[in-house]
Amino acid sequence: VPRSRTAMMSSLLCAAQGRAWRRPMQRLLGQRAVPQRLCRVSTTVPAAKIISPLCEKGVGSVVRMMRAIARRPLEYATIPAIAAYVGLTTNWMGVKMLFYPLEYFGTEFYRPAPDSPCGFLGWQGVVPAKTERMASRLVDIITTRLLSLREAFGRLDPSHMAELLAPAVQEAVRRDCGEGWAAALRPVLPWVLTRLVRNLQTEIDGVLDLKSVVMSAFVRDKEVLVDLFQKVGRVELKFLVDSGFGFGFALGLLQMGVWAIMPRRWTLPVAGAVVGYVTNWIAIKLVFEPAEPVQVGPLVVQGLFGSRQVEVSDEFGGFMQSRVLSSTQLLDGLSSGGDDGELYAFLRRQLPYPVPAGIVSAAVSAVREVAMDPEAHPALHEYVTETLDIQDTLAFRLKLLSPADFEDLLHPVFQEDEITLIIVGGVLGAVAGVAQMRLGWGGPKAAARATATLAGVLGSSAAFFAVSAGEPGRERMLKFAGDVAEATSALSHSMAH
């Protein structure tokens, strides 16, 4: 709108609705255009009395914000840049705090409970601290919904299994009971072992404690559970970290506007705390919610983890077969307890009492030796692994779960101490806001400090993404970091002149 028409409409509007409109219109006279809705003359006096003060305050705030940013663009640019960096680093730290350290690190002065991740000046990863509880939930899912021992062991061919076990049992009997018993058993051993394997298939649930096998694998080595969650949730964990940059930048723009309108000592620290808190909260929610697919117009919206159910199922099955339910661990669990174990009791029930206890003990010992030395018995371990087919069984059953039930596979990691991680993000964001007050505001060297801050923040962010992107993306990200540093330096030089 031309300046003359602007002045004319301003006079008409002020005459029609009172002096309340004069100040905002005077501020807008220095601009080339006036929003069309401000040029409409209202004839409703009560509405004008209500709307006019609000409009004056809103327009005045926007004008002040734009002028403040125009006067010091470099300093204001540090706000969304640092907010993006805060979102990135707090989310990264939150993910690391889920899994590390494996053991409690810090003072033992105060810790609410042995499985509490946090204490007074101390921390343990959420997953290692709550290994037993999380492993127990996984065991319930596996044993009640995914795997049946009787079904899996029913796939074994008793004759072939007896043939593979016979040499180890023969050697154990010879070593523990003497050559005489070894020679006496040699003709009938294949038949006896075939009968024992066939009977074991029907009683496997009472002889092999699947829950104990899984729990011992996770509890004995906490890193196994950590590796499981990191493997099946690698995409979601990466999203949690990377999304912090985008969410932080978006919230940083709002933070910049608040600072321009209300430059108080508490503005940046409080806004930084909000950025750290909200970025963690939003990222976690997007990973798991909604669990069920929801139709939103032409789009189908679903939590990131639930949308990868097929892929995660395959990865979960492969990990469990190689690290938790391998042939070594299953045979070891079968022979656990020695003479006091379930396998010994089963063999004692199956074999007539004229067979001495030493031979039964030798058979149990043979199974344990086979379990502990897979390199000496490669054919047996390969046959058990391929026939039980733990990987495909778990993956197939996992794909059949409802999205809500499937979510229970990973969500417990975040549910246990989700609020702790979100609060940590808020605290770190507040600390960054305090630091930001020192880095880019006030004094004759404010522009130089702002330039250094921008270069450092953007360069660090680029370096982070370069390292996480691997070799193909690393060169592009490093080149981007160099371009950012060069552009920042040129901008600072031009502003100095």
mmCIF file with all atom_site columns, C-alpha atoms in Angstrom, residues 168-169 171-177 185 335 337-341 343-348 351 355-369:
data_model
loop_
_atom_site.group_PDB
_atom_site.id
_atom_site.type_symbol
_atom_site.label_atom_id
_atom_site.label_alt_id
_atom_site.label_comp_id
_atom_site.label_asym_id
_atom_site.label_entity_id
_atom_site.label_seq_id
_atom_site.pdbx_PDB_ins_code
_atom_site.Cartn_x
_atom_site.Cartn_y
_atom_site.Cartn_z
_atom_site.occupancy
_atom_site.B_iso_or_equiv
_atom_site.pdbx_formal_charge
_atom_site.auth_seq_id
_atom_site.auth_comp_id
_atom_site.auth_asym_id
_atom_site.auth_atom_id
_atom_site.pdbx_PDB_model_num
ATOM 1  C CA . ALA A 1 168 ? 30.571 -88.328  23.402 1.00 0.00 ? 168 ALA A CA 1
ATOM 2  C CA . VAL A 1 169 ? 28.546 -90.596  25.731 1.00 0.00 ? 169 VAL A CA 1
ATOM 3  C CA . GLU A 1 171 ? 33.893 -91.618  25.756 1.00 0.00 ? 171 GLU A CA 1
ATOM 4  C CA . ALA A 1 172 ? 32.423 -90.274  29.030 1.00 0.00 ? 172 ALA A CA 1
ATOM 5  C CA . VAL A 1 173 ? 31.417 -93.815  30.146 1.00 0.00 ? 173 VAL A CA 1
ATOM 6  C CA . ARG A 1 174 ? 34.884 -95.141  29.300 1.00 0.00 ? 174 ARG A CA 1
ATOM 7  C CA . ARG A 1 175 ? 36.567 -92.335  31.246 1.00 0.00 ? 175 ARG A CA 1
ATOM 8  C CA . ASP A 1 176 ? 34.311 -92.393  34.323 1.00 0.00 ? 176 ASP A CA 1
ATOM 9  C CA . CYS A 1 177 ? 33.243 -96.059  34.529 1.00 0.00 ? 177 CYS A CA 1
ATOM 10 C CA . LEU A 1 185 ? 27.197 -100.480 26.325 1.00 0.00 ? 185 LEU A CA 1
ATOM 11 C CA . SER A 1 335 ? 22.522 -80.649  31.675 1.00 0.00 ? 335 SER A CA 1
ATOM 12 C CA . GLY A 1 337 ? 22.612 -79.220  38.011 1.00 0.00 ? 337 GLY A CA 1
ATOM 13 C CA . GLY A 1 338 ? 24.704 -82.314  37.398 1.00 0.00 ? 338 GLY A CA 1
ATOM 14 C CA . ASP A 1 339 ? 23.550 -85.231  39.553 1.00 0.00 ? 339 ASP A CA 1
ATOM 15 C CA . ASP A 1 340 ? 20.972 -82.973  41.178 1.00 0.00 ? 340 ASP A CA 1
ATOM 16 C CA . GLY A 1 341 ? 19.561 -81.690  37.899 1.00 0.00 ? 341 GLY A CA 1
ATOM 17 C CA . LEU A 1 343 ? 18.260 -84.435  33.231 1.00 0.00 ? 343 LEU A CA 1
ATOM 18 C CA . TYR A 1 344 ? 19.798 -86.818  35.752 1.00 0.00 ? 344 TYR A CA 1
ATOM 19 C CA . ALA A 1 345 ? 16.378 -87.404  37.315 1.00 0.00 ? 345 ALA A CA 1
ATOM 20 C CA . PHE A 1 346 ? 14.878 -88.036  33.883 1.00 0.00 ? 346 PHE A CA 1
ATOM 21 C CA . LEU A 1 347 ? 17.573 -90.558  32.912 1.00 0.00 ? 347 LEU A CA 1
ATOM 22 C CA . ARG A 1 348 ? 17.274 -92.298  36.253 1.00 0.00 ? 348 ARG A CA 1
ATOM 23 C CA . LEU A 1 351 ? 16.919 -96.478  32.765 1.00 0.00 ? 351 LEU A CA 1
ATOM 24 C CA . VAL A 1 355 ? 22.334 -99.569  35.408 1.00 0.00 ? 355 VAL A CA 1
ATOM 25 C CA . PRO A 1 356 ? 24.699 -97.950  37.937 1.00 0.00 ? 356 PRO A CA 1
ATOM 26 C CA . ALA A 1 357 ? 24.459 -94.253  38.875 1.00 0.00 ? 357 ALA A CA 1
ATOM 27 C CA . GLY A 1 358 ? 27.945 -93.713  37.497 1.00 0.00 ? 358 GLY A CA 1
ATOM 28 C CA . ILE A 1 359 ? 26.764 -94.368  33.944 1.00 0.00 ? 359 ILE A CA 1
ATOM 29 C CA . VAL A 1 360 ? 23.843 -91.937  34.370 1.00 0.00 ? 360 VAL A CA 1
ATOM 30 C CA . SER A 1 361 ? 26.255 -89.308  35.684 1.00 0.00 ? 361 SER A CA 1
ATOM 31 C CA . ALA A 1 362 ? 28.596 -89.987  32.754 1.00 0.00 ? 362 ALA A CA 1
ATOM 32 C CA . ALA A 1 363 ? 25.717 -89.425  30.280 1.00 0.00 ? 363 ALA A CA 1
ATOM 33 C CA . VAL A 1 364 ? 24.860 -86.069  31.903 1.00 0.00 ? 364 VAL A CA 1
ATOM 34 C CA . SER A 1 365 ? 28.527 -85.118  31.861 1.00 0.00 ? 365 SER A CA 1
ATOM 35 C CA . ALA A 1 366 ? 28.736 -86.010  28.169 1.00 0.00 ? 366 ALA A CA 1
ATOM 36 C CA . VAL A 1 367 ? 25.858 -83.667  27.301 1.00 0.00 ? 367 VAL A CA 1
ATOM 37 C CA . ARG A 1 368 ? 27.541 -80.863  29.233 1.00 0.00 ? 368 ARG A CA 1
ATOM 38 C CA . GLU A 1 369 ? 30.873 -81.447  27.505 1.00 0.00 ? 369 GLU A CA 1
#
